[in-house]
Short mmCIF file of C-alpha atoms in Angstrom, two decimals:
data_model
loop_
_atom_site.label_atom_id
_atom_site.label_comp_id
_atom_site.label_asym_id
_atom_site.label_seq_id
_atom_site.Cartn_x
_atom_site.Cartn_y
_atom_site.Cartn_z
CA UNK Z 49 34.44 -66.42 -10.63
CA UNK Z 50 31.68 -64.08 -10.05
CA UNK Z 51 28.81 -63.88 -12.57
CA UNK Z 52 26.84 -60.50 -12.31
CA UNK Z 53 23.67 -62.56 -11.74
CA UNK Z 54 20.60 -61.35 -8.92
CA UNK Z 55 21.33 -65.00 -7.54
CA UNK Z 56 24.73 -65.00 -6.71
CA UNK Z 57 24.45 -63.46 -3.56
CA UNK Z 58 21.10 -66.30 -2.81
CA UNK Z 59 24.00 -68.73 -3.50
CA UNK Z 60 27.02 -67.19 -1.54
CA UNK Z 61 24.36 -66.85 1.70
CA UNK Z 62 23.60 -70.66 0.76
CA UNK Z 63 26.74 -71.70 0.64
CA UNK Z 64 27.94 -70.40 3.78
CA UNK Z 65 24.96 -71.37 5.82
CA UNK Z 66 25.62 -74.93 4.24
CA UNK Z 67 22.11 -75.15 2.38
CA UNK Z 68 21.79 -75.29 -0.85
CA UNK Z 69 18.47 -73.01 -3.13
CA UNK Z 70 16.88 -74.46 -6.05
CA UNK Z 71 18.85 -72.13 -8.08
CA UNK Z 72 22.18 -74.10 -7.01
CA UNK Z 73 22.26 -76.60 -9.66
CA UNK Z 74 21.64 -74.31 -12.01
CA UNK Z 75 24.34 -72.14 -11.42
CA UNK Z 76 26.68 -74.83 -11.12
CA UNK Z 77 25.94 -75.86 -14.51
CA UNK Z 78 26.08 -72.90 -15.75
CA UNK Z 79 29.71 -71.88 -14.22
CA UNK Z 80 30.58 -75.78 -15.25
CA UNK Z 81 29.96 -74.57 -19.20
CA UNK Z 82 31.07 -71.44 -18.70
CA UNK Z 83 34.62 -73.07 -17.60
CA UNK Z 84 34.10 -75.45 -21.00
CA UNK Z 85 33.83 -72.86 -23.16
CA UNK Z 86 36.52 -70.73 -21.61
CA UNK Z 87 38.87 -74.21 -22.21
CA UNK Z 88 37.58 -74.14 -25.33
CA UNK Z 89 38.39 -70.83 -26.04
CA UNK Z 90 42.10 -71.37 -24.75
CA UNK Z 91 42.42 -74.31 -26.78
CA UNK Z 92 41.68 -72.72 -30.19
CA UNK Z 93 44.00 -70.02 -29.30
CA UNK Z 94 46.55 -72.19 -29.16
CA UNK Z 95 46.08 -74.06 -32.16
CA UNK Z 96 45.82 -70.81 -33.56
CA UNK Z 97 48.52 -69.36 -32.79
CA UNK Z 98 50.49 -72.80 -33.69
CA UNK Z 99 49.03 -72.40 -37.12
CA UNK Z 100 50.56 -68.99 -37.13
CA UNK Z 101 53.98 -70.26 -36.42
CA UNK Z 102 54.15 -73.22 -38.93
CA UNK Z 103 53.05 -70.31 -41.61
CA UNK Z 104 55.68 -68.32 -40.49
CA UNK Z 105 58.54 -70.95 -40.79
CA UNK Z 106 57.28 -71.70 -44.30
CA UNK Z 107 57.10 -68.22 -45.30
CA UNK Z 108 60.94 -67.86 -44.12
CA UNK Z 109 61.80 -70.87 -46.42
CA UNK Z 110 60.87 -68.46 -49.07
CA UNK Z 111 63.00 -65.44 -47.44
CA UNK Z 112 59.81 -64.10 -47.01
CA UNK Z 113 61.06 -62.30 -43.40
CA UNK Z 114 58.19 -59.51 -43.32
CA UNK Z 115 55.27 -61.75 -43.91
CA UNK Z 116 57.04 -63.99 -41.41
CA UNK Z 117 57.64 -61.53 -38.64
CA UNK Z 118 53.58 -60.60 -39.19
CA UNK Z 119 52.45 -63.74 -38.39
CA UNK Z 120 54.49 -64.89 -35.55
CA UNK Z 121 53.68 -61.59 -34.32
CA UNK Z 122 50.34 -63.02 -34.13
CA UNK Z 123 51.89 -65.71 -32.33
CA UNK Z 124 53.45 -63.97 -29.94
CA UNK Z 125 50.39 -62.05 -28.88
CA UNK Z 126 48.06 -65.69 -28.81
CA UNK Z 127 50.66 -67.36 -26.62
CA UNK Z 128 53.46 -64.69 -25.31
CA UNK Z 129 54.80 -67.20 -23.02
CA UNK Z 130 55.99 -69.66 -25.62
CA UNK Z 131 59.92 -69.55 -26.44
CA UNK Z 132 60.06 -70.98 -29.95
CA UNK Z 133 57.46 -68.22 -31.17
CA UNK Z 134 60.17 -65.67 -29.82
CA UNK Z 135 63.42 -67.45 -31.09
CA UNK Z 136 61.45 -67.44 -34.88
CA UNK Z 137 60.63 -63.87 -34.62
CA UNK Z 138 64.77 -63.32 -33.31
CA UNK Z 139 65.79 -65.37 -36.35
CA UNK Z 140 63.35 -63.36 -38.69
CA UNK Z 141 64.78 -60.11 -37.16
CA UNK Z 142 68.12 -60.89 -37.55
CA UNK Z 143 67.77 -62.19 -41.71
CA UNK Z 144 65.91 -58.82 -42.02
CA UNK Z 145 68.36 -56.64 -40.82
CA UNK Z 146 67.57 -55.39 -37.67
CA UNK Z 147 69.81 -57.81 -35.33
CA UNK Z 148 68.72 -55.40 -31.86
CA UNK Z 149 65.55 -56.08 -31.95
CA UNK Z 150 66.00 -59.94 -32.98
CA UNK Z 151 68.68 -59.71 -29.67
CA UNK Z 152 65.47 -58.86 -27.91
CA UNK Z 153 63.41 -61.40 -28.74
CA UNK Z 154 66.43 -63.52 -27.95
CA UNK Z 155 66.23 -62.62 -24.60
CA UNK Z 156 62.75 -63.23 -24.30
CA UNK Z 157 62.99 -66.89 -25.40
CA UNK Z 158 66.03 -67.14 -22.94
CA UNK Z 159 63.98 -66.11 -20.59
CA UNK Z 160 61.29 -68.31 -20.99
CA UNK Z 161 63.80 -71.30 -21.47
CA UNK Z 162 66.37 -70.97 -19.86
CA UNK Z 163 68.16 -74.17 -20.11
CA UNK Z 164 67.69 -74.13 -24.02
CA UNK Z 165 71.42 -74.67 -25.58
CA UNK Z 166 70.66 -73.43 -28.87
CA UNK Z 167 68.70 -70.26 -27.46
CA UNK Z 168 71.78 -69.38 -25.82
CA UNK Z 169 74.15 -69.88 -28.90
CA UNK Z 170 72.07 -68.07 -30.68
CA UNK Z 171 71.72 -65.18 -28.28
CA UNK Z 172 75.42 -65.25 -28.15
CA UNK Z 173 75.95 -65.16 -31.90
CA UNK Z 174 73.41 -61.66 -31.92
CA UNK Z 175 75.44 -60.37 -29.46
CA UNK Z 176 78.85 -60.86 -31.42
CA UNK Z 177 77.39 -59.65 -34.44
CA UNK Z 178 76.62 -56.09 -33.09
CA UNK Z 179 80.11 -55.89 -31.01
CA UNK Z 180 78.93 -56.90 -27.51
CA UNK Z 181 81.30 -59.78 -27.18
CA UNK Z 182 81.73 -59.50 -23.42
CA UNK Z 183 78.14 -60.82 -23.01
CA UNK Z 184 78.25 -62.71 -26.28
CA UNK Z 185 81.28 -64.30 -24.47
CA UNK Z 186 78.83 -65.09 -21.26
CA UNK Z 187 75.83 -66.68 -23.08
CA UNK Z 188 78.55 -68.86 -25.03
CA UNK Z 189 80.56 -70.05 -21.62
CA UNK Z 190 76.68 -70.74 -20.22
CA UNK Z 191 75.51 -72.56 -23.47
CA UNK Z 192 78.59 -74.47 -22.90
CA UNK Z 193 78.29 -75.86 -19.16
CA UNK Z 194 74.48 -76.68 -20.30
CA UNK Z 195 75.45 -78.33 -22.70
CA UNK Z 196 78.64 -80.47 -21.19
CA UNK Z 197 75.67 -81.23 -17.99
CA UNK Z 198 73.52 -83.34 -20.30
CA UNK Z 199 72.69 -86.96 -20.18
#
């Protein structure tokens, strides 16, 4: 990671020469501080996304699917690699009458967790709902194979 610093070239030159200038220790501490701050921000972001997800699930229990989608979209923006957020968004979209959008979210969930039987069965159900029977049968067969291979 490079920093816009007048000392960067000094540090880089000293590093290649094998000697450490007087500012070396300060730069290391500064870099460790930045890494620590970035880890803290990342951890806070994950916690915020999880809180949005939990709130969305509780809102869905009282059938407020549009409000749940707002929270789930926040969670997905904060942590796009979390399959359960996409899965829950797919459920909310289907309940709010948007099955084609629900299929897109469910496909993302399946792509992120390919061995999840629940996600594949739900995708199969949604595909059947919109009349894509061949694709639905394929997903159901994959889900049944995964289920039978479980220990």
